[in-house]
Structure formats: C-alpha cells, structure tokens
mmCIF file of C-alpha atoms in Angstrom:
data_model
loop_
_atom_site.group_PDB
_atom_site.id
_atom_site.type_symbol
_atom_site.label_atom_id
_atom_site.label_comp_id
_atom_site.label_asym_id
_atom_site.label_seq_id
_atom_site.Cartn_x
_atom_site.Cartn_y
_atom_site.Cartn_z
ATOM 1 C CA UNK A 1 11.003 15.738 34.681
ATOM 2 C CA UNK A 2 12.571 12.437 33.812
ATOM 3 C CA UNK A 3 10.279 10.636 36.014
ATOM 4 C CA UNK A 4 7.344 12.272 34.348
ATOM 5 C CA UNK A 5 8.616 11.149 31.037
ATOM 6 C CA UNK A 6 9.315 7.560 32.106
ATOM 7 C CA UNK A 7 5.831 7.373 33.712
ATOM 8 C CA UNK A 8 4.221 8.877 30.453
ATOM 9 C CA UNK A 9 5.946 6.573 28.152
ATOM 10 C CA UNK A 10 5.109 3.564 30.278
ATOM 11 C CA UNK A 11 1.470 4.683 30.526
ATOM 12 C CA UNK A 12 1.413 5.245 26.630
ATOM 13 C CA UNK A 13 2.930 1.810 25.974
ATOM 14 C CA UNK A 14 0.449 -0.003 28.500
ATOM 15 C CA UNK A 15 -2.528 1.712 26.637
ATOM 16 C CA UNK A 16 -1.018 0.829 23.295
ATOM 17 C CA UNK A 17 -0.466 -2.904 24.494
ATOM 18 C CA UNK A 18 -4.126 -3.306 26.038
ATOM 19 C CA UNK A 19 -5.627 -1.570 22.958
ATOM 20 C CA UNK A 20 -3.742 -4.261 20.681
ATOM 21 C CA UNK A 21 -5.258 -7.183 22.388
ATOM 22 C CA UNK A 22 -8.800 -5.861 22.377
ATOM 23 C CA UNK A 23 -8.060 -4.793 18.782
ATOM 24 C CA UNK A 24 -7.024 -8.384 17.706
ATOM 25 C CA UNK A 25 -10.195 -9.735 18.804
ATOM 26 C CA UNK A 26 -12.409 -7.190 16.902
ATOM 27 C CA UNK A 27 -10.315 -7.517 13.881
ATOM 28 C CA UNK A 28 -10.712 -11.185 13.964
ATOM 29 C CA UNK A 29 -14.397 -10.935 14.146
ATOM 30 C CA UNK A 30 -14.389 -8.517 11.260
ATOM 31 C CA UNK A 31 -12.295 -11.023 9.228
ATOM 32 C CA UNK A 32 -14.394 -13.984 10.125
ATOM 33 C CA UNK A 33 -17.550 -11.762 9.278
ATOM 34 C CA UNK A 34 -16.227 -10.957 5.732
ATOM 35 C CA UNK A 35 -15.284 -14.672 5.261
ATOM 36 C CA UNK A 36 -19.111 -15.421 5.862
ATOM 37 C CA UNK A 37 -19.774 -12.702 3.015
ATOM 38 C CA UNK A 38 -17.206 -14.296 0.878
ATOM 39 C CA UNK A 39 -18.850 -17.856 1.340
ATOM 40 C CA UNK A 40 -22.220 -16.381 0.483
ATOM 41 C CA UNK A 41 -20.963 -14.639 -2.637
ATOM 42 C CA UNK A 42 -19.523 -18.009 -3.745
ATOM 43 C CA UNK A 43 -22.723 -19.691 -3.070
ATOM 44 C CA UNK A 44 -24.512 -17.307 -5.351
ATOM 45 C CA UNK A 45 -21.740 -17.174 -7.964
ATOM 46 C CA UNK A 46 -21.848 -13.437 -7.277
ATOM 47 C CA UNK A 47 -18.329 -12.350 -8.471
ATOM 48 C CA UNK A 48 -18.989 -8.678 -7.885
ATOM 49 C CA UNK A 49 -19.845 -9.324 -4.197
ATOM 50 C CA UNK A 50 -16.724 -11.426 -3.849
ATOM 51 C CA UNK A 51 -14.317 -8.932 -5.538
ATOM 52 C CA UNK A 52 -15.782 -6.091 -3.486
ATOM 53 C CA UNK A 53 -14.100 -7.671 -0.405
ATOM 54 C CA UNK A 54 -10.663 -6.783 -1.599
ATOM 55 C CA UNK A 55 -8.799 -3.679 -1.565
ATOM 56 C CA UNK A 56 -8.305 -1.588 -4.870
ATOM 57 C CA UNK A 57 -4.669 -2.673 -5.298
ATOM 58 C CA UNK A 58 -5.084 -6.186 -3.866
ATOM 59 C CA UNK A 59 -3.308 -9.366 -5.360
ATOM 60 C CA UNK A 60 -5.046 -12.572 -5.566
ATOM 61 C CA UNK A 61 -2.938 -15.533 -6.298
ATOM 62 C CA UNK A 62 -4.704 -18.645 -7.440
ATOM 63 C CA UNK A 63 -3.150 -21.965 -7.858
ATOM 64 C CA UNK A 64 -2.168 -22.843 -11.609
ATOM 65 C CA UNK A 65 -2.780 -19.425 -12.826
ATOM 66 C CA UNK A 66 -1.286 -15.897 -12.988
ATOM 67 C CA UNK A 67 -1.558 -13.364 -10.164
ATOM 68 C CA UNK A 68 -4.763 -11.136 -10.377
ATOM 69 C CA UNK A 69 -3.482 -7.739 -9.870
ATOM 70 C CA UNK A 70 -6.165 -5.162 -8.648
ATOM 71 C CA UNK A 71 -9.944 -4.852 -8.473
ATOM 72 C CA UNK A 72 -10.549 -5.283 -12.011
ATOM 73 C CA UNK A 73 -8.341 -8.387 -12.553
ATOM 74 C CA UNK A 74 -9.841 -9.950 -9.288
ATOM 75 C CA UNK A 75 -13.419 -9.403 -10.596
ATOM 76 C CA UNK A 76 -12.344 -10.978 -13.896
ATOM 77 C CA UNK A 77 -10.747 -14.027 -12.010
ATOM 78 C CA UNK A 78 -13.959 -14.798 -9.872
ATOM 79 C CA UNK A 79 -16.340 -13.942 -12.816
ATOM 80 C CA UNK A 80 -14.403 -16.725 -14.751
ATOM 81 C CA UNK A 81 -14.047 -19.030 -11.651
ATOM 82 C CA UNK A 82 -17.374 -19.068 -9.784
ATOM 83 C CA UNK A 83 -19.460 -20.451 -12.533
ATOM 84 C CA UNK A 84 -17.268 -23.692 -12.452
ATOM 85 C CA UNK A 85 -17.633 -24.333 -8.676
ATOM 86 C CA UNK A 86 -19.620 -27.427 -7.702
ATOM 87 C CA UNK A 87 -20.763 -26.438 -4.436
ATOM 88 C CA UNK A 88 -20.518 -24.427 -1.274
ATOM 89 C CA UNK A 89 -17.297 -23.264 0.281
ATOM 90 C CA UNK A 90 -16.260 -22.943 3.995
ATOM 91 C CA UNK A 91 -13.370 -20.915 5.175
ATOM 92 C CA UNK A 92 -11.984 -21.797 8.547
ATOM 93 C CA UNK A 93 -9.891 -19.216 10.453
ATOM 94 C CA UNK A 94 -7.004 -20.861 12.313
ATOM 95 C CA UNK A 95 -5.156 -17.747 13.428
ATOM 96 C CA UNK A 96 -5.077 -13.925 13.018
ATOM 97 C CA UNK A 97 -2.678 -11.359 14.036
ATOM 98 C CA UNK A 98 -3.198 -7.596 13.872
ATOM 99 C CA UNK A 99 -0.487 -4.759 13.459
ATOM 100 C CA UNK A 100 -2.029 -1.569 13.249
ATOM 101 C CA UNK A 101 -3.982 -1.361 9.807
ATOM 102 C CA UNK A 102 -2.785 -4.722 8.602
ATOM 103 C CA UNK A 103 -3.528 -8.143 9.951
ATOM 104 C CA UNK A 104 -2.741 -11.728 8.573
ATOM 105 C CA UNK A 105 -4.890 -14.846 8.662
ATOM 106 C CA UNK A 106 -4.077 -18.346 8.094
ATOM 107 C CA UNK A 107 -6.850 -20.836 7.615
ATOM 108 C CA UNK A 108 -8.250 -23.791 5.613
ATOM 109 C CA UNK A 109 -10.997 -24.211 3.312
ATOM 110 C CA UNK A 110 -13.444 -27.011 2.319
ATOM 111 C CA UNK A 111 -15.319 -27.092 -1.011
ATOM 112 C CA UNK A 112 -18.431 -29.499 -1.281
ATOM 113 C CA UNK A 113 -19.914 -30.945 -4.473
ATOM 114 C CA UNK A 114 -23.616 -30.777 -5.341
ATOM 115 C CA UNK A 115 -24.056 -34.315 -3.793
ATOM 116 C CA UNK A 116 -22.970 -33.113 -0.228
ATOM 117 C CA UNK A 117 -19.517 -34.925 -0.663
ATOM 118 C CA UNK A 118 -16.098 -32.993 -0.043
ATOM 119 C CA UNK A 119 -14.497 -32.377 -3.480
ATOM 120 C CA UNK A 120 -11.464 -30.314 -2.223
ATOM 121 C CA UNK A 121 -9.875 -29.126 0.789
ATOM 122 C CA UNK A 122 -6.658 -26.722 1.089
ATOM 123 C CA UNK A 123 -5.185 -23.735 3.140
ATOM 124 C CA UNK A 124 -4.695 -20.079 2.562
ATOM 125 C CA UNK A 125 -2.992 -17.205 3.947
ATOM 126 C CA UNK A 126 -4.531 -13.690 3.909
ATOM 127 C CA UNK A 127 -2.887 -10.188 4.425
ATOM 128 C CA UNK A 128 -5.873 -8.046 5.487
ATOM 129 C CA UNK A 129 -5.709 -4.333 5.207
ATOM 130 C CA UNK A 130 -8.112 -1.764 7.067
ATOM 131 C CA UNK A 131 -9.312 0.619 4.364
ATOM 132 C CA UNK A 132 -11.495 3.388 5.654
ATOM 133 C CA UNK A 133 -12.630 1.372 8.451
ATOM 134 C CA UNK A 134 -13.236 -1.677 6.490
ATOM 135 C CA UNK A 135 -11.063 -4.649 6.767
ATOM 136 C CA UNK A 136 -10.407 -6.131 3.170
ATOM 137 C CA UNK A 137 -8.437 -8.871 1.571
ATOM 138 C CA UNK A 138 -5.174 -7.369 0.203
ATOM 139 C CA UNK A 139 -2.886 -10.360 -0.435
ATOM 140 C CA UNK A 140 -4.736 -13.651 -0.989
ATOM 141 C CA UNK A 141 -2.897 -16.855 -1.633
ATOM 142 C CA UNK A 142 -4.284 -20.555 -1.432
ATOM 143 C CA UNK A 143 -3.703 -23.853 -2.735
ATOM 144 C CA UNK A 144 -5.114 -27.478 -2.392
ATOM 145 C CA UNK A 145 -4.246 -30.349 -0.016
ATOM 146 C CA UNK A 146 -5.222 -32.697 -2.920
ATOM 147 C CA UNK A 147 -3.237 -34.276 -5.604
ATOM 148 C CA UNK A 148 -3.678 -32.513 -8.904
ATOM 149 C CA UNK A 149 -6.622 -33.487 -10.976
ATOM 150 C CA UNK A 150 -5.684 -36.019 -13.634
ATOM 151 C CA UNK B 1 1.846 18.875 32.712
ATOM 152 C CA UNK B 2 -0.467 18.383 29.882
ATOM 153 C CA UNK B 3 1.941 19.990 27.420
ATOM 154 C CA UNK B 4 4.805 17.885 28.633
ATOM 155 C CA UNK B 5 2.653 14.745 28.286
ATOM 156 C CA UNK B 6 1.479 15.776 24.562
ATOM 157 C CA UNK B 7 5.169 16.603 23.650
ATOM 158 C CA UNK B 8 6.409 13.233 25.096
ATOM 159 C CA UNK B 9 3.883 11.239 23.375
ATOM 160 C CA UNK B 10 4.638 12.985 19.962
ATOM 161 C CA UNK B 11 8.226 12.324 20.599
ATOM 162 C CA UNK B 12 7.727 8.806 21.476
ATOM 163 C CA UNK B 13 5.581 8.078 18.252
ATOM 164 C CA UNK B 14 7.964 10.027 16.066
ATOM 165 C CA UNK B 15 10.850 7.976 17.191
ATOM 166 C CA UNK B 16 8.754 4.619 16.890
ATOM 167 C CA UNK B 17 7.762 5.935 13.425
ATOM 168 C CA UNK B 18 11.253 6.862 12.143
ATOM 169 C CA UNK B 19 12.672 3.477 13.642
ATOM 170 C CA UNK B 20 10.083 1.573 11.816
ATOM 171 C CA UNK B 21 11.076 2.848 8.443
ATOM 172 C CA UNK B 22 14.887 2.047 8.957
ATOM 173 C CA UNK B 23 13.894 -1.301 10.472
ATOM 174 C CA UNK B 24 11.926 -2.125 7.436
ATOM 175 C CA UNK B 25 15.045 -1.941 5.170
ATOM 176 C CA UNK B 26 17.126 -3.896 7.467
ATOM 177 C CA UNK B 27 14.545 -6.722 7.795
ATOM 178 C CA UNK B 28 13.917 -6.868 4.016
ATOM 179 C CA UNK B 29 17.700 -7.126 3.805
ATOM 180 C CA UNK B 30 17.609 -10.014 6.204
ATOM 181 C CA UNK B 31 14.882 -11.739 4.543
ATOM 182 C CA UNK B 32 16.684 -11.470 1.139
ATOM 183 C CA UNK B 33 19.749 -13.056 2.661
ATOM 184 C CA UNK B 34 17.705 -15.792 4.207
ATOM 185 C CA UNK B 35 16.219 -16.348 0.474
ATOM 186 C CA UNK B 36 19.884 -16.659 -0.760
ATOM 187 C CA UNK B 37 20.454 -19.363 1.841
ATOM 188 C CA UNK B 38 17.252 -21.145 0.866
ATOM 189 C CA UNK B 39 18.292 -21.181 -2.664
ATOM 190 C CA UNK B 40 21.718 -22.478 -1.893
ATOM 191 C CA UNK B 41 20.154 -25.308 0.415
ATOM 192 C CA UNK B 42 17.812 -26.218 -2.633
ATOM 193 C CA UNK B 43 20.816 -26.200 -5.012
ATOM 194 C CA UNK B 44 22.703 -28.710 -2.765
ATOM 195 C CA UNK B 45 19.444 -30.649 -1.938
ATOM 196 C CA UNK B 46 20.423 -29.994 1.742
ATOM 197 C CA UNK B 47 16.908 -30.425 3.491
ATOM 198 C CA UNK B 48 18.544 -29.802 6.932
ATOM 199 C CA UNK B 49 19.712 -26.445 5.786
ATOM 200 C CA UNK B 50 16.414 -25.399 4.258
ATOM 201 C CA UNK B 51 14.665 -26.650 7.358
ATOM 202 C CA UNK B 52 16.984 -24.652 9.630
ATOM 203 C CA UNK B 53 15.685 -21.394 7.999
ATOM 204 C CA UNK B 54 11.998 -21.859 9.617
ATOM 205 C CA UNK B 55 10.794 -21.344 13.198
ATOM 206 C CA UNK B 56 10.380 -24.137 15.678
ATOM 207 C CA UNK B 57 6.571 -24.143 15.145
ATOM 208 C CA UNK B 58 6.416 -23.063 11.596
ATOM 209 C CA UNK B 59 3.692 -23.971 9.109
ATOM 210 C CA UNK B 60 4.862 -24.766 5.478
ATOM 211 C CA UNK B 61 1.961 -25.111 3.124
ATOM 212 C CA UNK B 62 2.893 -26.903 -0.073
ATOM 213 C CA UNK B 63 0.424 -27.212 -3.044
ATOM 214 C CA UNK B 64 -1.285 -30.613 -3.340
ATOM 215 C CA UNK B 65 -0.071 -31.737 -0.017
ATOM 216 C CA UNK B 66 -0.925 -31.272 3.719
ATOM 217 C CA UNK B 67 0.396 -28.612 5.738
ATOM 218 C CA UNK B 68 3.874 -29.307 7.297
ATOM 219 C CA UNK B 69 3.465 -28.525 11.054
ATOM 220 C CA UNK B 70 6.719 -27.759 12.764
ATOM 221 C CA UNK B 71 10.435 -28.193 12.453
ATOM 222 C CA UNK B 72 10.369 -31.936 12.130
ATOM 223 C CA UNK B 73 7.587 -32.086 9.618
ATOM 224 C CA UNK B 74 9.253 -29.320 7.359
ATOM 225 C CA UNK B 75 12.391 -31.317 7.448
ATOM 226 C CA UNK B 76 10.691 -34.318 6.404
ATOM 227 C CA UNK B 77 8.817 -32.407 3.712
ATOM 228 C CA UNK B 78 12.080 -30.982 2.160
ATOM 229 C CA UNK B 79 13.906 -34.318 2.619
ATOM 230 C CA UNK B 80 11.146 -35.899 0.570
ATOM 231 C CA UNK B 81 10.899 -32.947 -2.020
ATOM 232 C CA UNK B 82 14.403 -31.898 -2.600
ATOM 233 C CA UNK B 83 15.699 -34.949 -4.267
ATOM 234 C CA UNK B 84 13.012 -34.394 -7.055
ATOM 235 C CA UNK B 85 13.779 -31.043 -7.880
ATOM 236 C CA UNK B 86 15.084 -30.605 -11.574
ATOM 237 C CA UNK B 87 17.385 -27.499 -11.158
ATOM 238 C CA UNK B 88 17.951 -24.417 -9.387
ATOM 239 C CA UNK B 89 15.282 -22.008 -7.765
ATOM 240 C CA UNK B 90 15.399 -18.098 -7.589
ATOM 241 C CA UNK B 91 13.250 -16.260 -4.970
ATOM 242 C CA UNK B 92 12.066 -12.992 -5.942
ATOM 243 C CA UNK B 93 10.952 -10.420 -3.211
ATOM 244 C CA UNK B 94 8.444 -8.252 -4.532
ATOM 245 C CA UNK B 95 7.489 -6.516 -1.107
ATOM 246 C CA UNK B 96 8.062 -6.869 2.552
ATOM 247 C CA UNK B 97 6.257 -4.917 5.492
ATOM 248 C CA UNK B 98 7.700 -5.147 8.987
ATOM 249 C CA UNK B 99 5.669 -4.908 12.252
ATOM 250 C CA UNK B 100 7.757 -5.383 15.214
ATOM 251 C CA UNK B 101 8.905 -9.017 15.194
ATOM 252 C CA UNK B 102 6.728 -10.156 12.434
ATOM 253 C CA UNK B 103 6.973 -9.195 8.669
ATOM 254 C CA UNK B 104 5.525 -10.361 5.517
ATOM 255 C CA UNK B 105 6.832 -11.160 2.150
ATOM 256 C CA UNK B 106 5.139 -11.377 -1.232
ATOM 257 C CA UNK B 107 7.286 -12.863 -3.994
ATOM 258 C CA UNK B 108 7.691 -14.865 -7.069
ATOM 259 C CA UNK B 109 9.734 -17.978 -7.897
ATOM 260 C CA UNK B 110 11.423 -19.673 -10.952
ATOM 261 C CA UNK B 111 12.601 -23.023 -11.037
ATOM 262 C CA UNK B 112 14.959 -24.102 -13.896
ATOM 263 C CA UNK B 113 15.605 -27.710 -15.383
ATOM 264 C CA UNK B 114 18.901 -29.218 -15.670
ATOM 265 C CA UNK B 115 19.018 -28.047 -19.674
ATOM 266 C CA UNK B 116 18.654 -24.426 -18.272
ATOM 267 C CA UNK B 117 14.991 -23.941 -19.257
ATOM 268 C CA UNK B 118 12.407 -22.653 -16.906
ATOM 269 C CA UNK B 119 10.319 -25.642 -15.759
ATOM 270 C CA UNK B 120 8.114 -23.838 -13.231
ATOM 271 C CA UNK B 121 7.128 -20.299 -12.076
ATOM 272 C CA UNK B 122 5.001 -19.266 -9.236
ATOM 273 C CA UNK B 123 4.251 -17.018 -6.305
ATOM 274 C CA UNK B 124 4.478 -17.150 -2.550
ATOM 275 C CA UNK B 125 3.641 -15.391 0.680
ATOM 276 C CA UNK B 126 5.815 -15.933 3.733
ATOM 277 C CA UNK B 127 5.139 -14.594 7.309
ATOM 278 C CA UNK B 128 8.604 -13.971 8.814
ATOM 279 C CA UNK B 129 9.139 -13.992 12.700
ATOM 280 C CA UNK B 130 12.185 -12.705 14.540
ATOM 281 C CA UNK B 131 13.374 -15.297 16.788
ATOM 282 C CA UNK B 132 16.297 -14.453 18.941
ATOM 283 C CA UNK B 133 17.640 -11.872 16.408
ATOM 284 C CA UNK B 134 17.133 -14.151 13.511
ATOM 285 C CA UNK B 135 14.313 -13.768 10.847
ATOM 286 C CA UNK B 136 12.857 -16.975 10.173
ATOM 287 C CA UNK B 137 9.951 -18.414 7.844
ATOM 288 C CA UNK B 138 7.100 -18.834 10.029
ATOM 289 C CA UNK B 139 4.073 -19.293 7.789
ATOM 290 C CA UNK B 140 5.188 -20.255 4.157
ATOM 291 C CA UNK B 141 2.647 -20.720 1.267
ATOM 292 C CA UNK B 142 3.181 -20.876 -2.516
ATOM 293 C CA UNK B 143 1.550 -22.040 -5.654
ATOM 294 C CA UNK B 144 2.552 -22.677 -9.391
ATOM 295 C CA UNK B 145 1.480 -20.264 -12.238
ATOM 296 C CA UNK B 146 1.281 -23.295 -14.529
ATOM 297 C CA UNK B 147 -1.416 -25.532 -15.378
ATOM 298 C CA UNK B 148 -1.469 -28.801 -13.452
ATOM 299 C CA UNK B 149 0.870 -31.494 -14.683
ATOM 300 C CA UNK B 150 -0.893 -34.113 -16.744
#
C-alpha cells in the first residue's frame, strides 16, 4: 500500500512536471500571438481591439499617469493614447514563466516614428491570466529607456 | 487499485492546495519584511544593503534608463541613484501571488522630500524568487504617476 502510494505520487508529480514544460512553450506561443494582436491594434489605432486583450479586472500602469483599473479605464487609456502614437510598436518577449493559469513575461519594446526612425524604446513586465482558455494581460507595466522629454 | 490511485491523487492535490494558501500568507509577510529593509537601505542611502535584496541574476528596470542586469549592475544603479533621493520612500504592497519558488507583487510607492511633502508617487511590479530560503527581488519595474519633470 505504501509502495503504491509512493509510486502513484511519483507518477502524478512526473506527469505534472512534464506537462508544465510543454505548457510553458504553448503559453509563450499564445502570449507572443497576443502581442502580435496588440501591435496590430496599435498600428490601426484601434483602442477597442487593444483593450480586448486585457482581463475584465486588469491593471494597466503607464509611466507618468495613474493606474488604469479595469476594462473600461483601460479602454479609455488606449482611446486617449493611441491617436498620439507616432508609428508602429514592436514587443519583444525576453522570457516567460507559467504557473497554472498565470504567467509572467519580461520584454522590451521599440516605437518607430513616421519616418522609420526609432523614437522610443523601453521595457515591460506583464502578468498574464488564463480566462476561459484565453491568455490575457492582467497586470501590465512599462517604462522608457530614454531620458524624459524636455 | 483505481480507487486507491484516485484517492491518493485527490489527497495529494488537497495537501498541495491547502499548503499553497498558507504559503502565500508567509510569502507575503516575507516580501513585506524585505520591503521594510529596502526602505531602511534607502533612508540610509546604503546601496549595498539595497542591492543585497536582489537575486544574483536579477533585472532592475528603472524609468528613463537602461535595464540593470545582475547584482553588480544593480549595485551600481543604487550607488548612483541613492545620493540623489530627496527623502524617505514607502512601498505599499497591494497584492501578492505565490507559485512555488516564485511570487509576484503589485504595489505603489510614495517618496517624501526633506520638508515632509510628497515629491513623487508611483507603482511597481516585482517578481520575487526564493533563493536558498530567502525571498529576493528577481524582476523589478516601476514608474511614476507624475508628469515628467520639466
């Protein structure tokens, strides 16, 4: 009986461990796919499409502004911000780590101007949450590498 | 045999689940205690004490500057930054979530000037890592709520 329990526990933990590795790859792919959607929403200045990538009770934490709490505030934030962006954005995922229905991502971003020159680059951390099978941004914070605009 | 496996798996998962709840409280307490150490290091402008709270391969992501990668770069960053701080800092933990040997924290901060007035407030996300029984800052990003200094 004790041997059966030991073997069963070992087996369960092995399956959990192997599943976790495979899950991380899948989650990273889902996160990167969602980042491509964010870039597309940014390019089209489509605030609704950008906001739809966040959870209902997400927090977006922009530099030099208050926290946007929840779906409506995040929609308002992107509705105000996207008309002012100079050109495309690219999000570069540096690392992800998955823990059940949450994951974290560390990355960098680049923003180009209309003339194709880089106007800003920075870094971000996102805590992702799996909501009904969809990985969504749940906590989103970023800042610029560049000195403050004068 | 099947019944024993089912009961064993259920039992293992229950223990894991109950342990996770208790662990989160303990981890939050450890994180908040470390934040008190950070505040004390800041107050004494003690860069070494601040840097010692990070993992060996931590990333610190300050606004308007490059990522500080690893213990030496983080020590250099705080060595440069702490002499310029106007007064004390207070870190307010809003939420934590623990997943084995990693945890995440979302919080806000307030910095006072020498005259006791608030000179800055902002928000942060920290990914914590348990290294040899110590919870340390592993990924640290923050930004100000205030407009950029002119």
